[in-house]
Coordinates of N, CA and C in Angstrom, one line a residue:
M28 N -46.4 -81.9 -72.7 CA -46.3 -82.8 -71.5 C -47.1 -82.1 -70.4
S29 N -48.0 -82.9 -69.8 CA -48.9 -82.3 -68.8 C -49.0 -83.3 -67.6
N30 N -48.9 -82.7 -66.5 CA -49.0 -83.5 -65.2 C -49.9 -82.8 -64.3
T31 N -50.7 -83.5 -63.6 CA -51.6 -82.9 -62.6 C -51.1 -83.4 -61.2
A32 N -51.0 -82.4 -60.3 CA -50.5 -82.7 -58.9 C -51.6 -82.4 -57.9
Q33 N -51.8 -83.2 -57.0 CA -52.7 -83.0 -55.9 C -52.1 -83.5 -54.6
A34 N -52.2 -82.7 -53.6 CA -51.6 -83.2 -52.3 C -52.7 -83.0 -51.2
E35 N -52.7 -83.9 -50.3 CA -53.6 -83.9 -49.2 C -52.9 -83.8 -47.9
W36 N -53.2 -82.8 -47.1 CA -52.7 -82.6 -45.7 C -53.7 -83.0 -44.7
S37 N -53.2 -83.7 -43.6 CA -54.1 -83.9 -42.5 C -53.2 -83.8 -41.2
G38 N -53.9 -83.6 -40.1 CA -53.2 -83.5 -38.9 C -54.1 -83.6 -37.7
G39 N -53.6 -83.7 -36.5 CA -54.4 -83.8 -35.4 C -53.6 -83.6 -34.1
F40 N -54.3 -83.4 -33.0 CA -53.7 -83.2 -31.7 C -54.7 -83.7 -30.7
D41 N -54.2 -84.5 -29.7 CA -55.0 -84.9 -28.6 C -54.2 -84.9 -27.3
L42 N -55.0 -84.8 -26.2 CA -54.4 -84.8 -24.9 C -55.2 -85.7 -24.0
S43 N -54.5 -86.6 -23.3 CA -55.1 -87.5 -22.4 C -54.5 -87.2 -21.0
T44 N -55.3 -87.4 -19.9 CA -54.8 -87.2 -18.6 C -55.1 -88.4 -17.8
Y45 N -54.1 -88.8 -16.9 CA -54.2 -90.0 -16.1 C -53.8 -89.6 -14.7
Y46 N -54.3 -90.5 -13.8 CA -53.8 -90.4 -12.4 C -53.3 -91.8 -12.1
T47 N -52.1 -91.9 -11.5 CA -51.5 -93.2 -11.1 C -51.1 -93.2 -9.7
D48 N -51.2 -94.3 -9.0 CA -50.7 -94.4 -7.6 C -49.3 -95.1 -7.6
D49 N -48.8 -95.4 -8.8 CA -47.4 -96.0 -8.9 C -46.8 -95.5 -10.2
V50 N -46.0 -94.4 -10.1 CA -45.4 -93.7 -11.2 C -44.4 -94.6 -11.9
G51 N -43.7 -95.5 -11.2 CA -42.7 -96.4 -11.8 C -43.3 -97.4 -12.7
L52 N -44.4 -98.0 -12.2 CA -45.1 -99.0 -13.0 C -45.7 -98.4 -14.2
F53 N -46.4 -97.2 -14.0 CA -47.0 -96.5 -15.2 C -46.0 -96.2 -16.2
S54 N -44.9 -95.6 -15.8 CA -43.8 -95.2 -16.8 C -43.3 -96.4 -17.6
V55 N -43.0 -97.5 -16.9 CA -42.4 -98.7 -17.5 C -43.4 -99.3 -18.5
T56 N -44.7 -99.4 -18.1 CA -45.6 -100.0 -19.1 C -45.9 -99.1 -20.3
R57 N -45.8 -97.8 -20.1 CA -46.0 -96.9 -21.3 C -44.8 -97.0 -22.2
R58 N -43.6 -97.1 -21.7 CA -42.4 -97.2 -22.5 C -42.4 -98.5 -23.3
L59 N -42.9 -99.6 -22.7 CA -42.9 -100.8 -23.4 C -44.0 -100.8 -24.5
S60 N -45.1 -100.1 -24.2 CA -46.1 -100.1 -25.3 C -45.7 -99.2 -26.4
L61 N -44.9 -98.1 -26.1 CA -44.3 -97.3 -27.2 C -43.4 -98.1 -28.1
E62 N -42.6 -98.9 -27.5 CA -41.6 -99.7 -28.2 C -42.2 -101.0 -28.8
E63 N -43.4 -101.3 -28.4 CA -44.1 -102.5 -28.9 C -43.3 -103.8 -28.7
D64 N -42.8 -103.9 -27.5 CA -42.0 -105.1 -27.2 C -42.5 -105.8 -25.9
P65 N -43.5 -106.7 -26.1 CA -44.1 -107.3 -24.9 C -43.2 -108.4 -24.3
T66 N -42.0 -108.7 -24.9 CA -41.1 -109.7 -24.3 C -40.3 -109.1 -23.2
Q67 N -40.2 -107.8 -23.1 CA -39.3 -107.2 -22.0 C -40.0 -107.3 -20.7
P68 N -39.2 -107.6 -19.6 CA -39.8 -107.7 -18.3 C -40.2 -106.4 -17.7
I69 N -41.3 -106.4 -17.0 CA -41.7 -105.2 -16.3 C -41.2 -105.2 -14.9
V70 N -40.4 -104.2 -14.5 CA -39.8 -104.1 -13.2 C -40.7 -103.2 -12.3
D71 N -41.2 -103.7 -11.3 CA -42.1 -103.0 -10.4 C -41.4 -102.7 -9.1
E72 N -41.0 -101.5 -8.8 CA -40.4 -101.1 -7.6 C -41.5 -100.3 -6.8
P73 N -42.0 -100.9 -5.7 CA -43.1 -100.3 -4.9 C -42.7 -98.9 -4.3
D74 N -43.7 -98.2 -3.9 CA -43.5 -96.9 -3.2 C -42.8 -95.8 -4.0
Q75 N -43.1 -95.8 -5.3 CA -42.5 -94.7 -6.2 C -43.3 -93.4 -6.1
G76 N -44.5 -93.5 -5.6 CA -45.3 -92.3 -5.5 C -46.4 -92.3 -6.5
S77 N -47.3 -91.3 -6.3 CA -48.5 -91.1 -7.2 C -48.3 -89.8 -7.9
D78 N -49.0 -89.7 -9.0 CA -48.9 -88.4 -9.8 C -50.0 -88.3 -10.8
F79 N -50.2 -87.1 -11.4 CA -51.0 -86.9 -12.6 C -50.0 -87.0 -13.8
V80 N -50.5 -87.6 -14.8 CA -49.7 -87.7 -16.0 C -50.5 -87.2 -17.2
Y81 N -49.8 -86.4 -18.0 CA -50.4 -85.8 -19.2 C -49.8 -86.4 -20.5
E82 N -50.6 -86.8 -21.4 CA -50.1 -87.5 -22.6 C -50.5 -86.7 -23.9
P83 N -49.7 -85.7 -24.3 CA -50.0 -85.0 -25.5 C -49.5 -85.8 -26.7
N84 N -50.2 -85.7 -27.8 CA -49.9 -86.3 -29.1 C -50.3 -85.5 -30.2
A85 N -49.3 -85.3 -31.2 CA -49.6 -84.5 -32.4 C -49.1 -85.3 -33.6
N86 N -49.9 -85.2 -34.7 CA -49.5 -85.8 -35.9 C -49.9 -85.0 -37.1
I87 N -49.1 -85.2 -38.2 CA -49.3 -84.5 -39.4 C -48.9 -85.4 -40.5
S88 N -49.7 -85.4 -41.6 CA -49.3 -86.3 -42.8 C -49.6 -85.5 -44.1
W89 N -48.8 -85.8 -45.1 CA -48.9 -85.2 -46.4 C -48.9 -86.4 -47.4
G90 N -49.9 -86.4 -48.3 CA -49.9 -87.5 -49.3 C -50.1 -86.9 -50.7
T91 N -49.6 -87.5 -51.7 CA -49.7 -87.1 -53.1 C -49.6 -88.3 -53.9
E92 N -49.8 -88.2 -55.2 CA -49.6 -89.2 -56.2 C -48.5 -88.8 -57.1
N93 N -47.6 -89.8 -57.5 CA -46.6 -89.5 -58.4 C -46.6 -90.6 -59.5
N94 N -45.6 -90.7 -60.3 CA -45.6 -91.7 -61.4 C -45.6 -93.1 -61.0
L95 N -45.1 -93.4 -59.8 CA -45.1 -94.7 -59.2 C -46.4 -95.1 -58.5
G96 N -47.1 -94.1 -57.9 CA -48.3 -94.4 -57.2 C -48.4 -93.4 -56.0
E97 N -49.1 -93.8 -55.0 CA -49.3 -92.9 -53.8 C -48.0 -92.8 -53.0
F98 N -47.8 -91.5 -52.6 CA -46.6 -91.2 -51.7 C -47.1 -90.5 -50.5
V99 N -46.7 -90.9 -49.3 CA -47.1 -90.3 -48.0 C -46.0 -90.1 -47.1
M100 N -45.9 -88.9 -46.5 CA -44.9 -88.6 -45.4 C -45.7 -88.3 -44.2
S101 N -45.3 -88.8 -43.0 CA -46.0 -88.5 -41.8 C -45.1 -88.3 -40.6
L102 N -45.5 -87.4 -39.7 CA -44.8 -87.2 -38.4 C -45.8 -87.4 -37.3
D103 N -45.3 -88.1 -36.2 CA -46.1 -88.3 -35.0 C -45.2 -88.1 -33.8
A104 N -45.6 -87.2 -32.9 CA -44.8 -86.9 -31.8 C -45.7 -86.8 -30.5
G105 N -45.2 -87.2 -29.4 CA -45.9 -87.2 -28.2 C -45.1 -87.6 -27.0
G106 N -45.7 -87.8 -25.9 CA -45.0 -88.2 -24.7 C -45.9 -88.3 -23.5
Y107 N -45.2 -88.6 -22.4 CA -45.9 -88.7 -21.1 C -45.2 -87.7 -20.2
I108 N -45.9 -86.7 -19.7 CA -45.4 -85.7 -18.8 C -45.9 -85.9 -17.4
F109 N -45.0 -86.1 -16.5 CA -45.4 -86.4 -15.1 C -45.4 -85.1 -14.3
Q110 N -46.5 -84.7 -13.7 CA -46.6 -83.4 -13.0 C -45.6 -83.2 -11.9
D111 N -45.4 -84.1 -11.0 CA -44.5 -84.0 -9.8 C -43.3 -84.8 -9.9
H112 N -43.3 -85.9 -10.7 CA -42.2 -86.8 -10.8 C -41.5 -86.7 -12.2
S113 N -40.9 -85.5 -12.5 CA -40.5 -85.3 -13.8 C -39.4 -86.2 -14.3
D114 N -38.7 -87.0 -13.4 CA -37.7 -87.9 -13.8 C -38.3 -89.0 -14.7
Y115 N -39.6 -89.2 -14.6 CA -40.3 -90.3 -15.3 C -40.8 -89.8 -16.7
T116 N -40.7 -88.5 -16.9 CA -41.2 -87.9 -18.2 C -40.4 -88.5 -19.4
H117 N -41.1 -88.8 -20.4 CA -40.5 -89.3 -21.6 C -41.3 -89.0 -22.8
G118 N -40.7 -89.0 -24.0 CA -41.4 -88.7 -25.2 C -41.0 -89.6 -26.4
F119 N -41.6 -89.4 -27.5 CA -41.3 -90.2 -28.7 C -41.5 -89.3 -30.0
F120 N -40.8 -89.7 -31.0 CA -40.9 -89.0 -32.3 C -40.9 -90.1 -33.4
Q121 N -41.8 -90.1 -34.3 CA -41.8 -91.1 -35.4 C -42.0 -90.3 -36.7
F122 N -41.2 -90.7 -37.7 CA -41.2 -90.2 -39.0 C -41.3 -91.3 -40.0
A123 N -42.3 -91.2 -40.9 CA -42.5 -92.3 -41.9 C -42.6 -91.8 -43.3
I124 N -42.1 -92.6 -44.2 CA -42.2 -92.3 -45.7 C -42.7 -93.6 -46.3
E125 N -43.8 -93.5 -47.1 CA -44.3 -94.7 -47.8 C -44.5 -94.4 -49.2
Q126 N -44.0 -95.2 -50.1 CA -44.2 -95.1 -51.5 C -44.8 -96.4 -52.1
E127 N -45.9 -96.2 -52.8 CA -46.5 -97.3 -53.5 C -45.7 -97.6 -54.8
L128 N -45.3 -98.8 -55.0 CA -44.5 -99.2 -56.1 C -45.4 -99.9 -57.2
A129 N -46.3 -100.8 -56.8 CA -47.2 -101.5 -57.6 C -48.4 -101.9 -56.8
E130 N -49.4 -102.5 -57.4 CA -50.5 -102.9 -56.7 C -50.2 -103.8 -55.5
N131 N -50.5 -103.5 -54.3 CA -50.2 -104.3 -53.1 C -48.7 -104.4 -52.8
T132 N -47.9 -103.5 -53.3 CA -46.5 -103.4 -53.0 C -46.1 -102.0 -52.6
N133 N -45.7 -101.8 -51.3 CA -45.3 -100.5 -50.8 C -43.9 -100.6 -50.2
L134 N -43.2 -99.5 -50.4 CA -41.9 -99.4 -49.7 C -42.1 -98.4 -48.5
K135 N -41.8 -98.9 -47.3 CA -42.0 -98.0 -46.1 C -40.7 -97.8 -45.4
L136 N -40.4 -96.6 -45.0 CA -39.2 -96.3 -44.2 C -39.7 -95.6 -42.9
Y137 N -39.2 -96.1 -41.8 CA -39.6 -95.5 -40.5 C -38.4 -95.1 -39.7
Y138 N -38.5 -94.0 -39.0 CA -37.5 -93.5 -38.0 C -38.3 -93.3 -36.7
D139 N -37.8 -94.0 -35.6 CA -38.4 -93.9 -34.3 C -37.3 -93.4 -33.3
A140 N -37.7 -92.4 -32.5 CA -36.8 -91.9 -31.5 C -37.5 -91.8 -30.2
N141 N -36.9 -92.2 -29.1 CA -37.5 -92.0 -27.8 C -36.6 -91.2 -26.9
S142 N -37.1 -90.4 -26.0 CA -36.2 -89.6 -25.2 C -36.8 -89.7 -23.7
S143 N -35.8 -89.5 -22.8 CA -36.2 -89.5 -21.4 C -35.7 -88.2 -20.8
N144 N -36.4 -87.7 -19.8 CA -36.0 -86.5 -19.1 C -34.7 -86.7 -18.3

């Protein structure tokens, strides 16, 4: 009995920087985009202040083939770090497993977590 195993690793990191004159509105719109729910209302409270915002993001994935087909595990983590208004800082963590079962049929499991400062 002979089996060949091959695995592929990939990863990346990026950092974006923003300046906003309304930290409240910036924070709310980024949280909604992370949760991908455009039906939620955006609450805008004026005079929340201005700030620089840093958005680090890191990801790593591992893929291999097994008897069923392609198997992939991935991690994605990032957040929004407010320089002077740390109460608005928040982050996210996503973990995914995907197994190919047949042609054009995949089983996907996701775990999403969001955190606030």
